[in-house]
Short mmCIF file of C-alpha atoms and ligand atoms in Angstrom, two decimals:
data_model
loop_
_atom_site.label_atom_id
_atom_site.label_comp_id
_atom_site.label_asym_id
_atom_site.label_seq_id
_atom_site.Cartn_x
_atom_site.Cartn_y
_atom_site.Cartn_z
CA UNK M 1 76.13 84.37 102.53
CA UNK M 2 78.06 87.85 102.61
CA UNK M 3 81.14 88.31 103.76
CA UNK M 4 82.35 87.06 107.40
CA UNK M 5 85.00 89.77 107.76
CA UNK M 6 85.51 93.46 108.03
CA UNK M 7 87.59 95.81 106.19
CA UNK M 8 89.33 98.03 107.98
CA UNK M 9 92.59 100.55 107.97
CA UNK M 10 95.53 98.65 109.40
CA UNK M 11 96.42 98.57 112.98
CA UNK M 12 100.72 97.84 114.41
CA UNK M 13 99.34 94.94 115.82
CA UNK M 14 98.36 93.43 111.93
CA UNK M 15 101.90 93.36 110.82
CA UNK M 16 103.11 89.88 112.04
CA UNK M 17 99.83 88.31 111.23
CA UNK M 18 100.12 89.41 107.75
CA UNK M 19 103.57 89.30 107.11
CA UNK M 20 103.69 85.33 107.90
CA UNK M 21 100.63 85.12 105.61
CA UNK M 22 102.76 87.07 102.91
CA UNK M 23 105.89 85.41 103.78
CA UNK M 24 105.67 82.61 100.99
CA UNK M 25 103.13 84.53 98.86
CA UNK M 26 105.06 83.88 95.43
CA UNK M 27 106.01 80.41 96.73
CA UNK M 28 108.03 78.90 99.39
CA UNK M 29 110.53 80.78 100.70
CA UNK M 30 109.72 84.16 98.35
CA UNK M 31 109.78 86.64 101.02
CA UNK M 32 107.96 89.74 100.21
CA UNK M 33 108.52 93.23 99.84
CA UNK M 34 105.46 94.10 101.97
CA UNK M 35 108.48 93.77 105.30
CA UNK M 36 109.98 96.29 104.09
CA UNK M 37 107.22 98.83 103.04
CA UNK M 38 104.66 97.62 106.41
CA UNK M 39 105.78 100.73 108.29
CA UNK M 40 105.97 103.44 105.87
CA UNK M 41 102.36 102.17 104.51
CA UNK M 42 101.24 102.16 108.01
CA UNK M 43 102.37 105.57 108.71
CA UNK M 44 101.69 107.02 105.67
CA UNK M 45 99.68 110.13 105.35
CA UNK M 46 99.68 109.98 101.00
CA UNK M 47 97.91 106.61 101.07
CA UNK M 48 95.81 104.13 103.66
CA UNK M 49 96.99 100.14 104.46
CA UNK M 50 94.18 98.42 104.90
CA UNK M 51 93.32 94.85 105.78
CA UNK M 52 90.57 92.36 105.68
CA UNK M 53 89.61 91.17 109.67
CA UNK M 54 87.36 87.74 110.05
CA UNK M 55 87.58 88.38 114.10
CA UNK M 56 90.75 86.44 115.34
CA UNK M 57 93.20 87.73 112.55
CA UNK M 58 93.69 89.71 109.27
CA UNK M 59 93.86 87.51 106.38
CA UNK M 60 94.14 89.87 103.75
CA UNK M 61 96.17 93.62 103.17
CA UNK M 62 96.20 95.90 100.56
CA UNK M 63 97.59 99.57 100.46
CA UNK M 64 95.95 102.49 98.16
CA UNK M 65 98.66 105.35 97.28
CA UNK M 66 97.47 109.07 96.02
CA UNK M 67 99.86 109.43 93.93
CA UNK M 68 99.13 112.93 91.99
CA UNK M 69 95.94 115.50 92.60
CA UNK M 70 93.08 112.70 90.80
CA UNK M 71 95.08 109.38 90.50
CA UNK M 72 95.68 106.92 93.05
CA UNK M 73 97.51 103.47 92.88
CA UNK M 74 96.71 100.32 94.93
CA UNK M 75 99.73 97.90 95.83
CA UNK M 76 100.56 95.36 98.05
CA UNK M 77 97.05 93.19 97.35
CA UNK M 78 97.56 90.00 99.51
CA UNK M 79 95.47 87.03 100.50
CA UNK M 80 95.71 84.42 103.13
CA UNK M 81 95.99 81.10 100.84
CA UNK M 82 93.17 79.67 103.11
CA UNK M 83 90.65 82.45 102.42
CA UNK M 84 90.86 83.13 98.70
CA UNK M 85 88.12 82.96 96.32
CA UNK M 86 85.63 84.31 99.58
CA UNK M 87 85.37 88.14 98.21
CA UNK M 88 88.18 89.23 100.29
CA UNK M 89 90.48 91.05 97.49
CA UNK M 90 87.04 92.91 96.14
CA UNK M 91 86.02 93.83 99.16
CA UNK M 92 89.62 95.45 99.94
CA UNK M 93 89.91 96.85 96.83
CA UNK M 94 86.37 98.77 97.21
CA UNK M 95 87.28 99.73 100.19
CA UNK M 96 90.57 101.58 98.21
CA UNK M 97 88.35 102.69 95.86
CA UNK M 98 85.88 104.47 98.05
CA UNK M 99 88.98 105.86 99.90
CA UNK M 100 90.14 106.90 96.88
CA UNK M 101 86.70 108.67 95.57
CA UNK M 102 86.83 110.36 99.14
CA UNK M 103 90.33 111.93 98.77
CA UNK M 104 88.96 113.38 95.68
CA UNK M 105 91.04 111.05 93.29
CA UNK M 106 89.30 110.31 89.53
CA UNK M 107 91.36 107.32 88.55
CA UNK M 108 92.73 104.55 90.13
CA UNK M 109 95.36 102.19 88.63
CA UNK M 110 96.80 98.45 89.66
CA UNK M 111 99.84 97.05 87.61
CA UNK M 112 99.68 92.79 87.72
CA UNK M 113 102.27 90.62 86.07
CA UNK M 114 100.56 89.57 83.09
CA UNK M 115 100.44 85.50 84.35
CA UNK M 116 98.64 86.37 87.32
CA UNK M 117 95.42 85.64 85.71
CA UNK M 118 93.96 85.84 89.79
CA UNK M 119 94.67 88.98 90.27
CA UNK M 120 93.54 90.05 86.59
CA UNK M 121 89.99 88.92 86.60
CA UNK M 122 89.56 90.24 90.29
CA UNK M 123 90.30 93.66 88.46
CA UNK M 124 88.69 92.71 85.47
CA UNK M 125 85.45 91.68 87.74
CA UNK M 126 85.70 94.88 89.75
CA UNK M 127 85.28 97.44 86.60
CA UNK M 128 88.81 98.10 86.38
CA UNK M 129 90.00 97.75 82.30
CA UNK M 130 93.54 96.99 80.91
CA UNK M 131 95.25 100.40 79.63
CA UNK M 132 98.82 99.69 79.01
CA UNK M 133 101.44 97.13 78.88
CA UNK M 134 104.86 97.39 80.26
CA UNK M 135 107.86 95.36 80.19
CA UNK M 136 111.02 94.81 82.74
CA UNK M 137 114.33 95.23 80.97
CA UNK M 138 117.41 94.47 81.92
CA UNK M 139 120.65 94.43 80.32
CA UNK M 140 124.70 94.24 81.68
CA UNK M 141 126.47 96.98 82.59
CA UNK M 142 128.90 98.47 79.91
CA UNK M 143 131.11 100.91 78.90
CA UNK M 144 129.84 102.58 75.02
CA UNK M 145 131.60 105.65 74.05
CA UNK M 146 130.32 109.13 73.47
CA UNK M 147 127.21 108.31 76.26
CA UNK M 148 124.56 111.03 76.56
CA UNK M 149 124.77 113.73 79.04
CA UNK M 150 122.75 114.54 82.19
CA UNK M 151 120.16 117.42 81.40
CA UNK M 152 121.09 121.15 82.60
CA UNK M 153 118.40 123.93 82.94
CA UNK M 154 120.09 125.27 79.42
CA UNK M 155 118.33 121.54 77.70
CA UNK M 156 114.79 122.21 79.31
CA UNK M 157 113.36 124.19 75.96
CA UNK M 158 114.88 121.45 73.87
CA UNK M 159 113.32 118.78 75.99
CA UNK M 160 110.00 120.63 76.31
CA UNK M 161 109.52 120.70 72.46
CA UNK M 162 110.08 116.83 72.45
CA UNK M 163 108.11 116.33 75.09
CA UNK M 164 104.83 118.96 73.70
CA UNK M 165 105.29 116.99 70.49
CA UNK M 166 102.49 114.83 71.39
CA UNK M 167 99.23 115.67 73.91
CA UNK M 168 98.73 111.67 75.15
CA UNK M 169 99.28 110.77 78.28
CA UNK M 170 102.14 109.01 78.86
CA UNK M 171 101.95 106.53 81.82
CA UNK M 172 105.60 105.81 83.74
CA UNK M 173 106.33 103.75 86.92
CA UNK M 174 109.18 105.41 88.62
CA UNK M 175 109.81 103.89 91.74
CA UNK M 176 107.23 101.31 90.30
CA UNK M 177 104.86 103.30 91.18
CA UNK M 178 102.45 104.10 87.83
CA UNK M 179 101.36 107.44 87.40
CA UNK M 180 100.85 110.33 84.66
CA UNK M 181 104.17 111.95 83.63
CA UNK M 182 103.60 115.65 83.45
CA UNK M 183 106.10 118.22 82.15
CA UNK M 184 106.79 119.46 85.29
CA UNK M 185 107.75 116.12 86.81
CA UNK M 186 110.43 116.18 83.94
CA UNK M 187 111.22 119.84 84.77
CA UNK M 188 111.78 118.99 88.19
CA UNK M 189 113.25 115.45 87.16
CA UNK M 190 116.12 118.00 85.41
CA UNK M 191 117.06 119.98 88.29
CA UNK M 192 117.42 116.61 90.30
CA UNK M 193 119.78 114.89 88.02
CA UNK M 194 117.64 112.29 86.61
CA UNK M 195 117.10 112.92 82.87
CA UNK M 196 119.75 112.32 80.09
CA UNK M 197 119.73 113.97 76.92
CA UNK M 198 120.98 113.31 73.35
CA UNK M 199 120.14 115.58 70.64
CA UNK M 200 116.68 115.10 69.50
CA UNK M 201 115.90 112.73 72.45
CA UNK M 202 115.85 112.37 76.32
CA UNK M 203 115.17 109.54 78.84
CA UNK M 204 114.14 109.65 82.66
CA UNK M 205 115.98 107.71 85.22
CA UNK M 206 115.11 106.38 88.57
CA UNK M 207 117.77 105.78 91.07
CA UNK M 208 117.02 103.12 93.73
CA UNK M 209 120.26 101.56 96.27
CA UNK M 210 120.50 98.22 94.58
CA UNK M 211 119.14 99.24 91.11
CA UNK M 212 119.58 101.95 88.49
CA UNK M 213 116.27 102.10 86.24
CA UNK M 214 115.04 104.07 83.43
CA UNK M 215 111.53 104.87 83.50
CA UNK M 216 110.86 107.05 79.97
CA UNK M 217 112.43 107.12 76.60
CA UNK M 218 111.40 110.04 74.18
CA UNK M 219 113.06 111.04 70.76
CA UNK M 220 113.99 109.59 67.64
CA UNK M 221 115.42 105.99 67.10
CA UNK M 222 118.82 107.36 67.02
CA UNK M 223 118.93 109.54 70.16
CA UNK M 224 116.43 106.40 71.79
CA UNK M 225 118.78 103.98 70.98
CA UNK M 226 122.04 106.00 72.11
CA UNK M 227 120.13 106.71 75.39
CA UNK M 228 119.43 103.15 76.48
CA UNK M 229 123.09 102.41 76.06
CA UNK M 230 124.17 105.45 78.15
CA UNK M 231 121.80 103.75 80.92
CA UNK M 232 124.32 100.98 80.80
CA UNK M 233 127.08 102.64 80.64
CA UNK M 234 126.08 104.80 84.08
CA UNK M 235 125.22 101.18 85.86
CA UNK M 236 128.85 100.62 85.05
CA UNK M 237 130.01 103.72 86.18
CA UNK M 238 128.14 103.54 89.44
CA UNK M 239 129.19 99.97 90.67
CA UNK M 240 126.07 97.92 89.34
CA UNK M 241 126.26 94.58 86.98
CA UNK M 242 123.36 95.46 85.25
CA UNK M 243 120.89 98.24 83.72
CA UNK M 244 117.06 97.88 84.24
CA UNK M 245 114.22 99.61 82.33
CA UNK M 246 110.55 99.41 82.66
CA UNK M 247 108.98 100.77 79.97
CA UNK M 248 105.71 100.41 77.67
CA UNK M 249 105.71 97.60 74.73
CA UNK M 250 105.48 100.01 72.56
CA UNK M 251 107.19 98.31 69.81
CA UNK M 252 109.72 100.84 68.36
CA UNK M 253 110.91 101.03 72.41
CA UNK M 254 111.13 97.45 72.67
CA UNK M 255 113.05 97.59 68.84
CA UNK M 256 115.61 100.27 70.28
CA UNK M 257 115.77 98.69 73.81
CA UNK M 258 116.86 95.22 71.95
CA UNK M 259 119.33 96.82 69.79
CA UNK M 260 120.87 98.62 72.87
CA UNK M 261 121.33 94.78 74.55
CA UNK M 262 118.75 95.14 76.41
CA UNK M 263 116.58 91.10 76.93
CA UNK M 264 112.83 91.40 78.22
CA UNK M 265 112.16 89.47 81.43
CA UNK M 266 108.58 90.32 82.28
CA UNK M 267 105.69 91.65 81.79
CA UNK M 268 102.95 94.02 83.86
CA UNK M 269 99.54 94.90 82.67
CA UNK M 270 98.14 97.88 83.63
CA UNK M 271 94.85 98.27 85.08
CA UNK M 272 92.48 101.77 85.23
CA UNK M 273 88.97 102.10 87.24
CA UNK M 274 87.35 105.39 86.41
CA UNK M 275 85.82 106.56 89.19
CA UNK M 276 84.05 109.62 87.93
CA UNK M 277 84.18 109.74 84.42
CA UNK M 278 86.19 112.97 84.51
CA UNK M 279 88.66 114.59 83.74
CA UNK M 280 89.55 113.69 80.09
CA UNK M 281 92.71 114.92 80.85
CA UNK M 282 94.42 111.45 82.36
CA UNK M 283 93.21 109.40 79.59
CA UNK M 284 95.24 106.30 79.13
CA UNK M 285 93.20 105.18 75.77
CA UNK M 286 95.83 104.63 73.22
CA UNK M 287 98.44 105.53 76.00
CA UNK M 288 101.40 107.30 74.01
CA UNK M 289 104.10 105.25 75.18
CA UNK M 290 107.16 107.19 74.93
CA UNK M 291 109.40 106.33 71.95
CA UNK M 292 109.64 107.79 67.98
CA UNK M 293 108.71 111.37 66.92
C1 COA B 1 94.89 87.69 93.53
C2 COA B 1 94.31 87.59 94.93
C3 COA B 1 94.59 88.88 95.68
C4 COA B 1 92.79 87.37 94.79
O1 COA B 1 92.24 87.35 96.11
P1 COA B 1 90.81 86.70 96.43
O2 COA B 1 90.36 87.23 97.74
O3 COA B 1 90.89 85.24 96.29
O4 COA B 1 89.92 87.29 95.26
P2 COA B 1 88.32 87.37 95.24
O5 COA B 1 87.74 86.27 96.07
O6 COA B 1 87.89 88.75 95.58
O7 COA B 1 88.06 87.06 93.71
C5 COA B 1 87.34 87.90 92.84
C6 COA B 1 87.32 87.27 91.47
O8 COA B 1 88.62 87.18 90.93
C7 COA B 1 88.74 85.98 90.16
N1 COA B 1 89.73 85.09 90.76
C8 COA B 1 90.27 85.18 91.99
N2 COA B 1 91.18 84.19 92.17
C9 COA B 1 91.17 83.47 91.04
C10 COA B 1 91.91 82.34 90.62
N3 COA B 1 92.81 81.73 91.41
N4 COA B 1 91.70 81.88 89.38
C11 COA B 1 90.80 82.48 88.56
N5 COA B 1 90.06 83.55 88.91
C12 COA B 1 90.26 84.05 90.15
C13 COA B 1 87.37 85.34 90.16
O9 COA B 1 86.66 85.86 89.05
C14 COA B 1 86.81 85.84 91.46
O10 COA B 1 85.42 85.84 91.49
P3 COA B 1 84.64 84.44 91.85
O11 COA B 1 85.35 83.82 92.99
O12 COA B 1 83.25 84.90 92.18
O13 COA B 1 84.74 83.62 90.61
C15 COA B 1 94.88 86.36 95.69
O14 COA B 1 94.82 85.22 94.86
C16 COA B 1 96.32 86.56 96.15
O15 COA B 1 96.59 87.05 97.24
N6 COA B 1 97.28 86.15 95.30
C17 COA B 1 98.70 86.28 95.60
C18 COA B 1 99.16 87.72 95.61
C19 COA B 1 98.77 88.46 94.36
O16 COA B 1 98.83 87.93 93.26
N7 COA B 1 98.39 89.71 94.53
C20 COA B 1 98.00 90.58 93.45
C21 COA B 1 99.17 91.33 93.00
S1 COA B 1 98.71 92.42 91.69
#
């Protein structure tokens, strides 16, 4: 029997229905961060929330993000409890996909936390294969002396040679959001205040209200390790207990993020579906993950 519900972009009139379906999604009581992302998903015009209708009422959601000019990102994958293992998380994620394919996109990525075997075999069983591993770092906020300085336009050569050093891709998640760092996100990631330097090393930071995050580390051990501690001293600085980082396990990173006080406390796997077989370009085989020169 196929399936005995529609896919379908999201209507205003889904959001209760799925919100008290998401409401206890991680177990009682979770919440979800779907109420506070409904509206902007709904209204967005980068990306299409979709849901899964059997008639009376959506039972599952899912959003699809373009997040650059051939990748796009899928988020927010939800199920009603009472209608898993029926096809309803492939069917929305095809749905992305051909939405994806349609917008022009190449690649699109999923990040899972690496327990969530359900959601890893749905990707595995829809084509999508595992590229790159990232952790979730955090670490108190402190005070170290002589921290590393935000980047001026008078660091960008400096940071460009570090950063042409190697031609891999380098997958980051500002925003938690994965995507291909290019040099001119870092360029532009300079004039907005969001990259430290050290000599012979630089890191990327992502600013959110309740959280201060850094989302790339690039240089040798030295400047790597001086870097991460920096990120704890500015958490300090700007009112927060503690420093976050998500970052590949790329094991020099996770050496240097250790030694800087930093203690792992999860883990994502990141998922790729190819959707034309071009461009070579955003590769993630062997994804260069940041860290020693
Ligand atoms: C993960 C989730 C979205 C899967 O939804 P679903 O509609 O049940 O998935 P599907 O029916 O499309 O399953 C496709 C395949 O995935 C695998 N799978 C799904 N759930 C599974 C489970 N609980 N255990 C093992 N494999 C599972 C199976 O291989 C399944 O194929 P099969 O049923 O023919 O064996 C759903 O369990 C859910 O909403 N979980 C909570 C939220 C979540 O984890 N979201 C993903 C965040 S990345």
């Amino acid at each position: 029997m196929g399936p005995v519900f529609t896919v379908r972009p999201a209507r205003p009139d889904d959001r209760e229905p799925v919100l008290a379906f998401c409401r206890d999604i991680w177990g009682p009581g979770s919440g979800d961060y779907l109420e506070e992302t409904w509206e902007p998903w709904l209204r967005s015009d980068t990306g299409r929330l979709v849901v899964a209708d059997a008639g009376d009422q959506p039972i599952g959601v899912c959003f699809v993000r373009l997040v650059s000019g051939w990748e796009a990102y899928l988020q927010g994958m939800r199920v009603h409890p009472d209608h898993r293992r029926r096809g309803v998380a492939t069917e929305l994620a095809r749905y992305c996909l051909d939405y994806a394919v349609g917008q022009g996109r190449h690649v699109v990525r999923l990040a899972t936390a690496e327990e969530n075997l359900a959601a890893r075999r749905a990707a595995e069983g829809l084509g999508f294969r595992w590229v790159v591993t990232f952790g979730v770092w955090r670490a108190p906020a402190e005070s170290f002396g002589a921290p590393a300085t935000f980047a001026t336009a008078q660091d960008i050569p400096a940071i460009f040679r570090l950063f042409r050093r190697s031609d891999a891709p380098r997958l980051f998640a500002p925003g938690w959001i994965w995507k291909t760092l290019t040099w001119d996100m870092v360029e532009e990631a300079v004039r907005a205040g969001q990259v430290l330097v050290r000599p012979e090393g630089f890191a990327l930071l992502h600013w959110r209200p309740e959280r201060l995050w850094l989302t790339w580390l690039e240089g040798t051990e030295g400047a790597c390790g001086g870097l991460a501690r920096s990120v704890r001293s500015i958490a300090l600085k700007e009112g927060h207990e503690e420093a976050f980082a998500l970052l590949p396990t790329d094991p020099p990173i996770e050496a240097c993020l250790l030694d800087a006080g930093f203690t792992r406390i999860h883990t994502y796997l990141i998922y790729e579906h190819r959707l034309t077989g071009e461009p070579a370009r955003d590769s993630t085989g062997g994804n260069r993950s940041g860290g020693f020169l």
